[in-house]
PDB file of N, CA and C in Angstrom:
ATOM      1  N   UNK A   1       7.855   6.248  14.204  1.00  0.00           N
ATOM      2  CA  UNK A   1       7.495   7.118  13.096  1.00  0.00           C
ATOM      3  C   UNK A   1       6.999   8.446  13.662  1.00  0.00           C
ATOM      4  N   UNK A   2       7.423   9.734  12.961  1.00  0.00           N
ATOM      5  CA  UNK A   2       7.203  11.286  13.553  1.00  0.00           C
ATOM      6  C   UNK A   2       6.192  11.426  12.104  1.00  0.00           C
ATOM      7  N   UNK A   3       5.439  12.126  13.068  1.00  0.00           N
ATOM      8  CA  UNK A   3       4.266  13.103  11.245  1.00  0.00           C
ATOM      9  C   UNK A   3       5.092  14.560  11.608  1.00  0.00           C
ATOM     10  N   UNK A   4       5.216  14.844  10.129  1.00  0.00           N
ATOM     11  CA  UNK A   4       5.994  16.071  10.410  1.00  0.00           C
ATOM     12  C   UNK A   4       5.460  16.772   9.498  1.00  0.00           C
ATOM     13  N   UNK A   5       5.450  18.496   9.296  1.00  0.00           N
ATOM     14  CA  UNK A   5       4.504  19.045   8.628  1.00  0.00           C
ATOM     15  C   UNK A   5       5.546  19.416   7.367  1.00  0.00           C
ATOM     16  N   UNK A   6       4.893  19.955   6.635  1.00  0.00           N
ATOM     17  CA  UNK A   6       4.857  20.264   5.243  1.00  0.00           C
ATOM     18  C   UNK A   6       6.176  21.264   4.947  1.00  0.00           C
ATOM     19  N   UNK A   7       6.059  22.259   6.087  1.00  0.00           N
ATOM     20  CA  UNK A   7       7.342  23.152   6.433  1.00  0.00           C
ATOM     21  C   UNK A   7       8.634  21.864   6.869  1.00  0.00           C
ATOM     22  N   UNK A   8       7.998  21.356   7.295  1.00  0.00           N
ATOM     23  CA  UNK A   8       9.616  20.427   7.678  1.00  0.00           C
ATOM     24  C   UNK A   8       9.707  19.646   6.939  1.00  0.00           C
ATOM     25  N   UNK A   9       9.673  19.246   6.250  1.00  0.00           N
ATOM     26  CA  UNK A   9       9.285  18.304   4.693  1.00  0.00           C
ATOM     27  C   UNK A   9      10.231  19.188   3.849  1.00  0.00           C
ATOM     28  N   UNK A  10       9.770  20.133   3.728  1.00  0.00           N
ATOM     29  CA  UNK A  10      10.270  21.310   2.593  1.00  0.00           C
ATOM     30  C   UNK A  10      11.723  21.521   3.040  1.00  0.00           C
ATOM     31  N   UNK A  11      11.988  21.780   4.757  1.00  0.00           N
ATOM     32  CA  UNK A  11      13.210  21.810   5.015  1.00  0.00           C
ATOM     33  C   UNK A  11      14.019  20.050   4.794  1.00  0.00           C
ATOM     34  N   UNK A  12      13.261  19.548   5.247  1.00  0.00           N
ATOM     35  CA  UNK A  12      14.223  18.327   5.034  1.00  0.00           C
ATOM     36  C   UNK A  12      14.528  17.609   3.548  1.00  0.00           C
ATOM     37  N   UNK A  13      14.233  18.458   2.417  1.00  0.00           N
ATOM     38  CA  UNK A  13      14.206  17.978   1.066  1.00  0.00           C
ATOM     39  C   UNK A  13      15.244  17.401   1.010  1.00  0.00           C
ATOM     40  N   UNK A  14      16.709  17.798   0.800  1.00  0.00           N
ATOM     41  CA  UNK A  14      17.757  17.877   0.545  1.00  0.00           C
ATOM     42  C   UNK A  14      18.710  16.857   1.302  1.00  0.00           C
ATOM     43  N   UNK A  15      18.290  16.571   2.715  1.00  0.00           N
ATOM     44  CA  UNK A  15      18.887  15.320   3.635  1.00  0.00           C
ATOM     45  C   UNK A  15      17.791  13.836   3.322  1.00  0.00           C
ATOM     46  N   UNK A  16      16.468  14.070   2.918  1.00  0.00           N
ATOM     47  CA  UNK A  16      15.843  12.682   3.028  1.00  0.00           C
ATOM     48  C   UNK A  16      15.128  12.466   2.114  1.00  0.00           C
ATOM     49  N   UNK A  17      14.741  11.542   1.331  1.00  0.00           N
ATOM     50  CA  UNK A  17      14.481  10.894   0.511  1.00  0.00           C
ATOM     51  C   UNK A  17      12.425  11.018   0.563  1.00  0.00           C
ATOM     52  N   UNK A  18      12.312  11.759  -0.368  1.00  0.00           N
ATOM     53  CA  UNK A  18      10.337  11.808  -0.281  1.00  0.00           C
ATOM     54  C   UNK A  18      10.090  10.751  -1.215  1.00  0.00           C
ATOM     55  N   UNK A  19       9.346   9.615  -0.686  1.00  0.00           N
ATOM     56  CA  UNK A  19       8.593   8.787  -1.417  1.00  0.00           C
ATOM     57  C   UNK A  19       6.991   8.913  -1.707  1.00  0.00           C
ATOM     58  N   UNK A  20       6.547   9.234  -2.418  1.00  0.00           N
ATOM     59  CA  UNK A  20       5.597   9.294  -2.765  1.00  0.00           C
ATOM     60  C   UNK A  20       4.831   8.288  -3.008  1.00  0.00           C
ATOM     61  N   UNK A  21       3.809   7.960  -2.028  1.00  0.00           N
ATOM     62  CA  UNK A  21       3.313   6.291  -2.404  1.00  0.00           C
ATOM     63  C   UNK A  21       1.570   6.291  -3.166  1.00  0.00           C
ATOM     64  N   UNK A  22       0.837   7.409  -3.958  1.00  0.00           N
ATOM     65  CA  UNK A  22      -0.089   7.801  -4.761  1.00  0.00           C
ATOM     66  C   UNK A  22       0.383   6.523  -5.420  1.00  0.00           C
ATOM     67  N   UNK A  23      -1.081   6.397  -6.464  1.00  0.00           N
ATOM     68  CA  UNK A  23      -1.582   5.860  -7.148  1.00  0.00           C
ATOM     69  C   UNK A  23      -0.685   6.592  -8.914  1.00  0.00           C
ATOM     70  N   UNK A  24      -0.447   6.044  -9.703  1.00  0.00           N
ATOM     71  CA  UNK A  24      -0.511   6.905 -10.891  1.00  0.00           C
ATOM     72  C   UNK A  24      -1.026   7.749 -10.930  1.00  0.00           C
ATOM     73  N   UNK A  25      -2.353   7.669 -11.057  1.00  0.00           N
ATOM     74  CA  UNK A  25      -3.705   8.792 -11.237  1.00  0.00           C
ATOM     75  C   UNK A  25      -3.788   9.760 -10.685  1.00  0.00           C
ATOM     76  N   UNK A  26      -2.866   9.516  -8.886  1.00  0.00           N
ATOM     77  CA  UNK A  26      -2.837  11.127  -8.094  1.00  0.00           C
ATOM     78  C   UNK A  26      -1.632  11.809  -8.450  1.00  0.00           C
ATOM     79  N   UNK A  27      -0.858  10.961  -8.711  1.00  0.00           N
ATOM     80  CA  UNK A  27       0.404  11.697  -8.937  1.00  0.00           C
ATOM     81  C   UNK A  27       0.485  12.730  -9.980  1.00  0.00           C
ATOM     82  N   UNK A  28      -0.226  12.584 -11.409  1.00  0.00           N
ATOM     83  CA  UNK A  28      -0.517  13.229 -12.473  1.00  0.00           C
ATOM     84  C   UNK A  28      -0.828  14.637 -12.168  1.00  0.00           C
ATOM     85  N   UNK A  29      -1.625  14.563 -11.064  1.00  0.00           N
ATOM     86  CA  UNK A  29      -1.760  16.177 -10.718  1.00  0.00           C
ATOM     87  C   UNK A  29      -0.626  16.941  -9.819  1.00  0.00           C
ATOM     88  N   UNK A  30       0.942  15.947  -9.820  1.00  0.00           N
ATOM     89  CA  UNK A  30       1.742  16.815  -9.255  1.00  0.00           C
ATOM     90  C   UNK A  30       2.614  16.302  -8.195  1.00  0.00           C
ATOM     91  N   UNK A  31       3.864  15.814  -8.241  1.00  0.00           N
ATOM     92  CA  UNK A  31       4.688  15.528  -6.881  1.00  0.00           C
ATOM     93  C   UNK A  31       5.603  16.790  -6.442  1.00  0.00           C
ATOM     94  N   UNK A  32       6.131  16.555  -5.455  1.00  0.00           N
ATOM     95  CA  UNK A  32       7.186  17.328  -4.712  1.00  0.00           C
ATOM     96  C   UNK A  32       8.506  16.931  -5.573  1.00  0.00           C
ATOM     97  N   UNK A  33       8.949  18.127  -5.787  1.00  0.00           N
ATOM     98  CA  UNK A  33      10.578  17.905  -7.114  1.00  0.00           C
ATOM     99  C   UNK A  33      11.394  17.046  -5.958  1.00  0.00           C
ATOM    100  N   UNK A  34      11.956  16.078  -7.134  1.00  0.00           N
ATOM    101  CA  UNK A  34      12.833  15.229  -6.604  1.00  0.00           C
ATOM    102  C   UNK A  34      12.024  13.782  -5.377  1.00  0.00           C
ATOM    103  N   UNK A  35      10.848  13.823  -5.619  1.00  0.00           N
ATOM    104  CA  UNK A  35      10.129  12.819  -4.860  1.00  0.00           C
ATOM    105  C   UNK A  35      10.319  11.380  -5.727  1.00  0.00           C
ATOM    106  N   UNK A  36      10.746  10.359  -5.199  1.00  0.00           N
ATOM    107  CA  UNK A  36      10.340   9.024  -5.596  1.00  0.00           C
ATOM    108  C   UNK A  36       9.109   8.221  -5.792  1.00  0.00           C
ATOM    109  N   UNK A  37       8.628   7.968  -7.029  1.00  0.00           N
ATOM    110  CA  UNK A  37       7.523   7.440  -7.049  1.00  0.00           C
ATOM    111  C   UNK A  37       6.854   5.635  -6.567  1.00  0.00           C
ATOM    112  N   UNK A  38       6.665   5.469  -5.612  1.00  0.00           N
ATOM    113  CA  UNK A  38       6.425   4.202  -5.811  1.00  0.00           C
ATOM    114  C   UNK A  38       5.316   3.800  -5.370  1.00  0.00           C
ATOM    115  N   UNK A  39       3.934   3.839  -5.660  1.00  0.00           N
ATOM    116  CA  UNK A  39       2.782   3.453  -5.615  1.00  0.00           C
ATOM    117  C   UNK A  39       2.897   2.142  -4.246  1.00  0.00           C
ATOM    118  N   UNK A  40       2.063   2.593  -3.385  1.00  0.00           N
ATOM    119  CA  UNK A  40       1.993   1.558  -1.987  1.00  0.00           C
ATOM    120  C   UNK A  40       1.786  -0.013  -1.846  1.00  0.00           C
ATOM    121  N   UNK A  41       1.516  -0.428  -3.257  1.00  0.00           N
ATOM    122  CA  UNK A  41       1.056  -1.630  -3.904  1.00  0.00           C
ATOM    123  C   UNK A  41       2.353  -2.212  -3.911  1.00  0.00           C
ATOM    124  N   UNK A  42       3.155  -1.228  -4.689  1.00  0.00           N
ATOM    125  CA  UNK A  42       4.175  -1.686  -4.740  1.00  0.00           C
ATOM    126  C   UNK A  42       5.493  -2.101  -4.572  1.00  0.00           C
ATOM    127  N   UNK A  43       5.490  -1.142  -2.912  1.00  0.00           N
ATOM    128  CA  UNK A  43       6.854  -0.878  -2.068  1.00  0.00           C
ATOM    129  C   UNK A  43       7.683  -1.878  -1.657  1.00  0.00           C
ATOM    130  N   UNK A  44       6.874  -3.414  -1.370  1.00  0.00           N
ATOM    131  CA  UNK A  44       7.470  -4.674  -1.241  1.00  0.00           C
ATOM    132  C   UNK A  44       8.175  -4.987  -2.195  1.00  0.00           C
ATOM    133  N   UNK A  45       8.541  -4.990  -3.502  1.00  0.00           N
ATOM    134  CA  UNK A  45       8.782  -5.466  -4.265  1.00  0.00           C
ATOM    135  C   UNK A  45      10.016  -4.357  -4.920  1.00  0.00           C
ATOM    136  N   UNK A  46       9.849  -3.252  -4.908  1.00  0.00           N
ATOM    137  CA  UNK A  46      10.825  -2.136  -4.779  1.00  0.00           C
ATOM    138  C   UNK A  46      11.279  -1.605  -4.124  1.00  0.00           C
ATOM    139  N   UNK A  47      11.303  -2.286  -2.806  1.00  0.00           N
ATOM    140  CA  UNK A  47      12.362  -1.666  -1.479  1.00  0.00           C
ATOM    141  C   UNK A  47      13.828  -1.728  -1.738  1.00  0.00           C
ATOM    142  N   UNK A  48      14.002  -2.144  -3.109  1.00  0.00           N
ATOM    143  CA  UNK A  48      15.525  -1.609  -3.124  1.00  0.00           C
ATOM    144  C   UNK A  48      16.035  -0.251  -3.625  1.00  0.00           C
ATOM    145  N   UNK A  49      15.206  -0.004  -4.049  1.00  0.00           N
ATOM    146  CA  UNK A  49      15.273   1.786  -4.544  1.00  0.00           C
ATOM    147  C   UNK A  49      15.720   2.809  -3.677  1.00  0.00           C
ATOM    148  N   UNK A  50      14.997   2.396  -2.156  1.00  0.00           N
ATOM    149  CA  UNK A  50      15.710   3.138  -1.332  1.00  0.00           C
ATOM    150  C   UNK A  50      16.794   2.882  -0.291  1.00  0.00           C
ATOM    151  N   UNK A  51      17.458   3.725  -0.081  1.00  0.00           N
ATOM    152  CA  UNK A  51      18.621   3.336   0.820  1.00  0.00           C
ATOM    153  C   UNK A  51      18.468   3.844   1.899  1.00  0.00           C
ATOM    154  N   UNK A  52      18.968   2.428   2.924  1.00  0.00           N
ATOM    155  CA  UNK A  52      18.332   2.405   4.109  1.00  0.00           C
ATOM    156  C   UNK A  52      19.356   3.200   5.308  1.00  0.00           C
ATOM    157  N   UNK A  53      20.568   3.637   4.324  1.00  0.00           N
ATOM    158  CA  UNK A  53      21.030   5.099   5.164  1.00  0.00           C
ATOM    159  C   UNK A  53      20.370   6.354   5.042  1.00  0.00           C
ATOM    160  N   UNK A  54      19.528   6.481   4.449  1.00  0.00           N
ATOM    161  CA  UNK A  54      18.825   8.078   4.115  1.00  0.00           C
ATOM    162  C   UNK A  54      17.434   7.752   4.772  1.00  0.00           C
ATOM    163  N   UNK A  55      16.854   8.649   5.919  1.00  0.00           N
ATOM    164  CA  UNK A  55      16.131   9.032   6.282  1.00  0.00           C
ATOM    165  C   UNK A  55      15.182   8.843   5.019  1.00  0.00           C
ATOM    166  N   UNK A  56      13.376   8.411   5.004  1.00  0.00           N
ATOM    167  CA  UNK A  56      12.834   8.407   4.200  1.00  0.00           C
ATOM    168  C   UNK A  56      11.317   9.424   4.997  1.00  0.00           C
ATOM    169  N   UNK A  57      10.824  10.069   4.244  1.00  0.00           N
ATOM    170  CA  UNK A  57       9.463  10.922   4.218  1.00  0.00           C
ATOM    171  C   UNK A  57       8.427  10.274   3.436  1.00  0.00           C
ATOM    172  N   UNK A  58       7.394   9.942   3.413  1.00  0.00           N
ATOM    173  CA  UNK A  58       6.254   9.269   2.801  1.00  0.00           C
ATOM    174  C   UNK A  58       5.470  10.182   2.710  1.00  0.00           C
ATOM    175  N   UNK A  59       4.766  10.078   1.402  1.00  0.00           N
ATOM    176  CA  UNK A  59       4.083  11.589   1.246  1.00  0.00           C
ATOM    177  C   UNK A  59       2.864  10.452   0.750  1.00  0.00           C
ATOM    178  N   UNK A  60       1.630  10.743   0.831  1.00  0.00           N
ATOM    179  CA  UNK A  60       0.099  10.515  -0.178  1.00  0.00           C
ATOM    180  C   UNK A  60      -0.434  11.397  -0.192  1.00  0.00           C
ATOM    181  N   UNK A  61      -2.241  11.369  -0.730  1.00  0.00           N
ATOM    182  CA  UNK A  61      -2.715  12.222  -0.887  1.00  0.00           C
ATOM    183  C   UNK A  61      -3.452  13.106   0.743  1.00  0.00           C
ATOM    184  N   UNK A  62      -3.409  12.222   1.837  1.00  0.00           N
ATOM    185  CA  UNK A  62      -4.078  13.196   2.899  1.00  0.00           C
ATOM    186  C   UNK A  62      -2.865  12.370   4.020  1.00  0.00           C
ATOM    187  N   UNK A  63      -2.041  11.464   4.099  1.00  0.00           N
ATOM    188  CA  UNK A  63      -1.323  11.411   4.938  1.00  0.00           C
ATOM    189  C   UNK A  63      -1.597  10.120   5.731  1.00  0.00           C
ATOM    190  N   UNK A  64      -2.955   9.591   5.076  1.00  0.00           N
ATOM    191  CA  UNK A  64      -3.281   7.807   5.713  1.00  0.00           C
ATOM    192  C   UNK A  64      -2.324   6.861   5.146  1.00  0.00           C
ATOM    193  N   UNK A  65      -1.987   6.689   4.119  1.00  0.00           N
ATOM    194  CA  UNK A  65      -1.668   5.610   3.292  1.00  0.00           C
ATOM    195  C   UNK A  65       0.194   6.058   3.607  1.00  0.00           C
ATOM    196  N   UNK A  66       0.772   7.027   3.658  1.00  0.00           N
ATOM    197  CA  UNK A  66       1.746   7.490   3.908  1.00  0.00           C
ATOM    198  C   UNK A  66       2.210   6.874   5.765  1.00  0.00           C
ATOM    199  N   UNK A  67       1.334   6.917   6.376  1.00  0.00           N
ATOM    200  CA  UNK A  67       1.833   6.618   7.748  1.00  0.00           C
ATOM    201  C   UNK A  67       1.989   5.079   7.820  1.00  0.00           C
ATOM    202  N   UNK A  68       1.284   4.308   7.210  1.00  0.00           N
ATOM    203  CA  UNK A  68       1.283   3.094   7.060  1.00  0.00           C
ATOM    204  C   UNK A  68       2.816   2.182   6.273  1.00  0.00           C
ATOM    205  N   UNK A  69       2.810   3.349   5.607  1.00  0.00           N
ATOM    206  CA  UNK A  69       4.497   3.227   4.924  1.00  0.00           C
ATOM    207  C   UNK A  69       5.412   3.270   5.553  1.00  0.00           C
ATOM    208  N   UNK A  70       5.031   4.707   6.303  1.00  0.00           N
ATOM    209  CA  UNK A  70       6.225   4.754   7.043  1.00  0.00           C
ATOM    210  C   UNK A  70       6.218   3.822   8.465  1.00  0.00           C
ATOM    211  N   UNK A  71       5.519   3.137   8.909  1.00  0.00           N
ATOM    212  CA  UNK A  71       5.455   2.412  10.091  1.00  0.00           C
ATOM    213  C   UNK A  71       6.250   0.900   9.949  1.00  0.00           C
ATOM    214  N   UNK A  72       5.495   0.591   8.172  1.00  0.00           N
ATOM    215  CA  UNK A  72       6.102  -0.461   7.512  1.00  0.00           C
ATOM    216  C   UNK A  72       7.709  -0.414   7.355  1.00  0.00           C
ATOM    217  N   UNK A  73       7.834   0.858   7.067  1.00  0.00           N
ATOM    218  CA  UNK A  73       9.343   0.665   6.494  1.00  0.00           C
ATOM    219  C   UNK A  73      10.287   1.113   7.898  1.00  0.00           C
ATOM    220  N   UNK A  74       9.598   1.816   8.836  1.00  0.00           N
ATOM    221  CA  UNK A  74      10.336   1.425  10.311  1.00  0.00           C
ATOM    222  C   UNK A  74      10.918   0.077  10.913  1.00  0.00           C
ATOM    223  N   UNK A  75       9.476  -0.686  10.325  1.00  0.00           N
ATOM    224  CA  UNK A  75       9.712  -2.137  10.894  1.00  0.00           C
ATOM    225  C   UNK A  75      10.268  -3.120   9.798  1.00  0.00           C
ATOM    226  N   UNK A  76      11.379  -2.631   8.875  1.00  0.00           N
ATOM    227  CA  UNK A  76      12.292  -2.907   7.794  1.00  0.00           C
ATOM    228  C   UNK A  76      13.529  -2.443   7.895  1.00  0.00           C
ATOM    229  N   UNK A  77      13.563  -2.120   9.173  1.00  0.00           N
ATOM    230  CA  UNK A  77      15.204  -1.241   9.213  1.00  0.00           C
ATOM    231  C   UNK A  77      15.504   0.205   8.926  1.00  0.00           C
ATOM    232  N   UNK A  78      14.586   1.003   8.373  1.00  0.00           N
ATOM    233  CA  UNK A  78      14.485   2.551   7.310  1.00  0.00           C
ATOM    234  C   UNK A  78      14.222   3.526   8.646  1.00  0.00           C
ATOM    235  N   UNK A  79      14.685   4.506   8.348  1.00  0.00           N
ATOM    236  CA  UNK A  79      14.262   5.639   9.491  1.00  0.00           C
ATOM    237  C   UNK A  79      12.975   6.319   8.138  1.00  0.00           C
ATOM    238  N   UNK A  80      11.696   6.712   8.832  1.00  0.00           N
ATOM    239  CA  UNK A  80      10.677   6.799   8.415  1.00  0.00           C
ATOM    240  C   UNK A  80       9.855   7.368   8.792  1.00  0.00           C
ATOM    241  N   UNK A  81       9.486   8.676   8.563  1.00  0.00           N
ATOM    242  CA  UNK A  81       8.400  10.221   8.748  1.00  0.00           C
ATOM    243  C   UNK A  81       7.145  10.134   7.638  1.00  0.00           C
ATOM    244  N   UNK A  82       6.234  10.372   8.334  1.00  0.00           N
ATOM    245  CA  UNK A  82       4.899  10.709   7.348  1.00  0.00           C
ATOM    246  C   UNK A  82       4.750  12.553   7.531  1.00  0.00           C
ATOM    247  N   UNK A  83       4.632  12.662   6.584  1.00  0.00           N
ATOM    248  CA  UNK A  83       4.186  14.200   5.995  1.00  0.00           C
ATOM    249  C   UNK A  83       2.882  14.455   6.456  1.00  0.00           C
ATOM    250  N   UNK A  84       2.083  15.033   7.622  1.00  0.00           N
ATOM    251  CA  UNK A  84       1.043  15.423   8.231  1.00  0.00           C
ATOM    252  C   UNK A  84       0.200  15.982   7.183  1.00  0.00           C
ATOM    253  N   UNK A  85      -0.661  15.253   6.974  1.00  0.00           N
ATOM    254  CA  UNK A  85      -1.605  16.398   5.360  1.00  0.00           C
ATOM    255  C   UNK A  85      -1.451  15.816   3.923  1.00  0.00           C
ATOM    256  N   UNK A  86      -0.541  14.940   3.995  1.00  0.00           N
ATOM    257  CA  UNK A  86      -0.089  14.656   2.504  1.00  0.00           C
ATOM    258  C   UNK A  86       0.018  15.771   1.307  1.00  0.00           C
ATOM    259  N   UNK A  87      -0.371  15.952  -0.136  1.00  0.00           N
ATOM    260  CA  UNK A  87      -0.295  16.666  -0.942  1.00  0.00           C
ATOM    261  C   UNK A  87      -1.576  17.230  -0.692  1.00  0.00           C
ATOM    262  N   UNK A  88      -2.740  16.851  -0.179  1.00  0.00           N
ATOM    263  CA  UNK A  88      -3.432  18.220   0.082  1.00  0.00           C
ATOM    264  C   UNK A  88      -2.559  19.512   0.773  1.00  0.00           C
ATOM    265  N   UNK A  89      -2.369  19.282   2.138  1.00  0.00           N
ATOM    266  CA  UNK A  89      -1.479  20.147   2.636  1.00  0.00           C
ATOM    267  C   UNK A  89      -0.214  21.060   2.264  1.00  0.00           C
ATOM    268  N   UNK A  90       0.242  20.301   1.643  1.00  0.00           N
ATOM    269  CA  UNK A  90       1.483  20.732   0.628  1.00  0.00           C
ATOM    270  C   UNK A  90       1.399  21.501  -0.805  1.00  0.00           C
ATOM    271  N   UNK A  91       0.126  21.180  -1.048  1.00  0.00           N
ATOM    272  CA  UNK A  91      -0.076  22.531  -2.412  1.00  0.00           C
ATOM    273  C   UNK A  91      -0.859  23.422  -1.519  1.00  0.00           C
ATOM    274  N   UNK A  92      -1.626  23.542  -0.668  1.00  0.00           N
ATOM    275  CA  UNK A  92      -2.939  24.418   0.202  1.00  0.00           C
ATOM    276  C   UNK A  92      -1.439  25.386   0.714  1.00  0.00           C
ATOM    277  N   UNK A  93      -0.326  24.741   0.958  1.00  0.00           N
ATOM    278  CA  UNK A  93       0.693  25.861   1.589  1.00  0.00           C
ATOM    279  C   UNK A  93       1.224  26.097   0.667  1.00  0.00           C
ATOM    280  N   UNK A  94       0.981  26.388  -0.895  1.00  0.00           N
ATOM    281  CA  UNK A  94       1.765  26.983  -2.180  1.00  0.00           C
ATOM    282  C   UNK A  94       2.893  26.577  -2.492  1.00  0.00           C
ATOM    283  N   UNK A  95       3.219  25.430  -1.534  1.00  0.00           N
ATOM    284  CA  UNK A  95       4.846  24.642  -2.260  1.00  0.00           C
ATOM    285  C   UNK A  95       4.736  23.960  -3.736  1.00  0.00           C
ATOM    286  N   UNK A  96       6.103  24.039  -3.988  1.00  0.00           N
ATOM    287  CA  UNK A  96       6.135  23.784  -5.596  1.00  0.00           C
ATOM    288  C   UNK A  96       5.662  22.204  -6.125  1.00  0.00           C
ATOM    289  N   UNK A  97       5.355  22.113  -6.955  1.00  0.00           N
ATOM    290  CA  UNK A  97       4.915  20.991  -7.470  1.00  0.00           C
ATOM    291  C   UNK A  97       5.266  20.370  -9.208  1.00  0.00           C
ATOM    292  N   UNK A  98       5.761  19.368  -9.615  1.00  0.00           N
ATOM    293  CA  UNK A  98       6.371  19.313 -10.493  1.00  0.00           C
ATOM    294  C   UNK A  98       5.738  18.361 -11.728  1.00  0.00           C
TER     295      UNK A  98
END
């Protein structure tokens, strides 16, 4: 698993798949367009949502709960990046939010 920053996140929108693993409650204040929602509770049970040819990005709110995803879903077969900063980082650098 690579932590990759917010700029490379933003560049890699379009090739990899952002999962967003927040709670309901954080998400309300805002994901990255085109992010997948699936609360970390619940990724076992909805690992079919993603496809395990597309590169996946794990986004949370500071980037703990996101690395844990992505380490998990390394050791599931998934190629798997955590977003350095989570959505703090990612609105603090004025990227869009939806």
């Amino acid at each position: 698993m690579a932590e990759i920053t917010v700029t490379e996140t933003e560049q890699r929108r379009s090739t990899a798949r952002i999962l967003d693993v927040r709670e309901d409650f954080e998400v309300e204040e805002g994901m990255i367009p085109g992010a997948l929602h699936i609360p970390m509770g619940q990724l076992q049970a909805r690992l079919g949502e993603l496809d395990p040819a597309t590169p996946v990005i794990a986004v949370c709110r500071s980037g703990n709960r996101s690395a844990a995803v992505a380490d998990a879903l390394n050791g599931a077969g998934y190629t798997a990046d955590t977003m350095t900063g989570g959505m703090i980082a990612w609105t603090r650098a004025g990227l869009p939010t939806t």
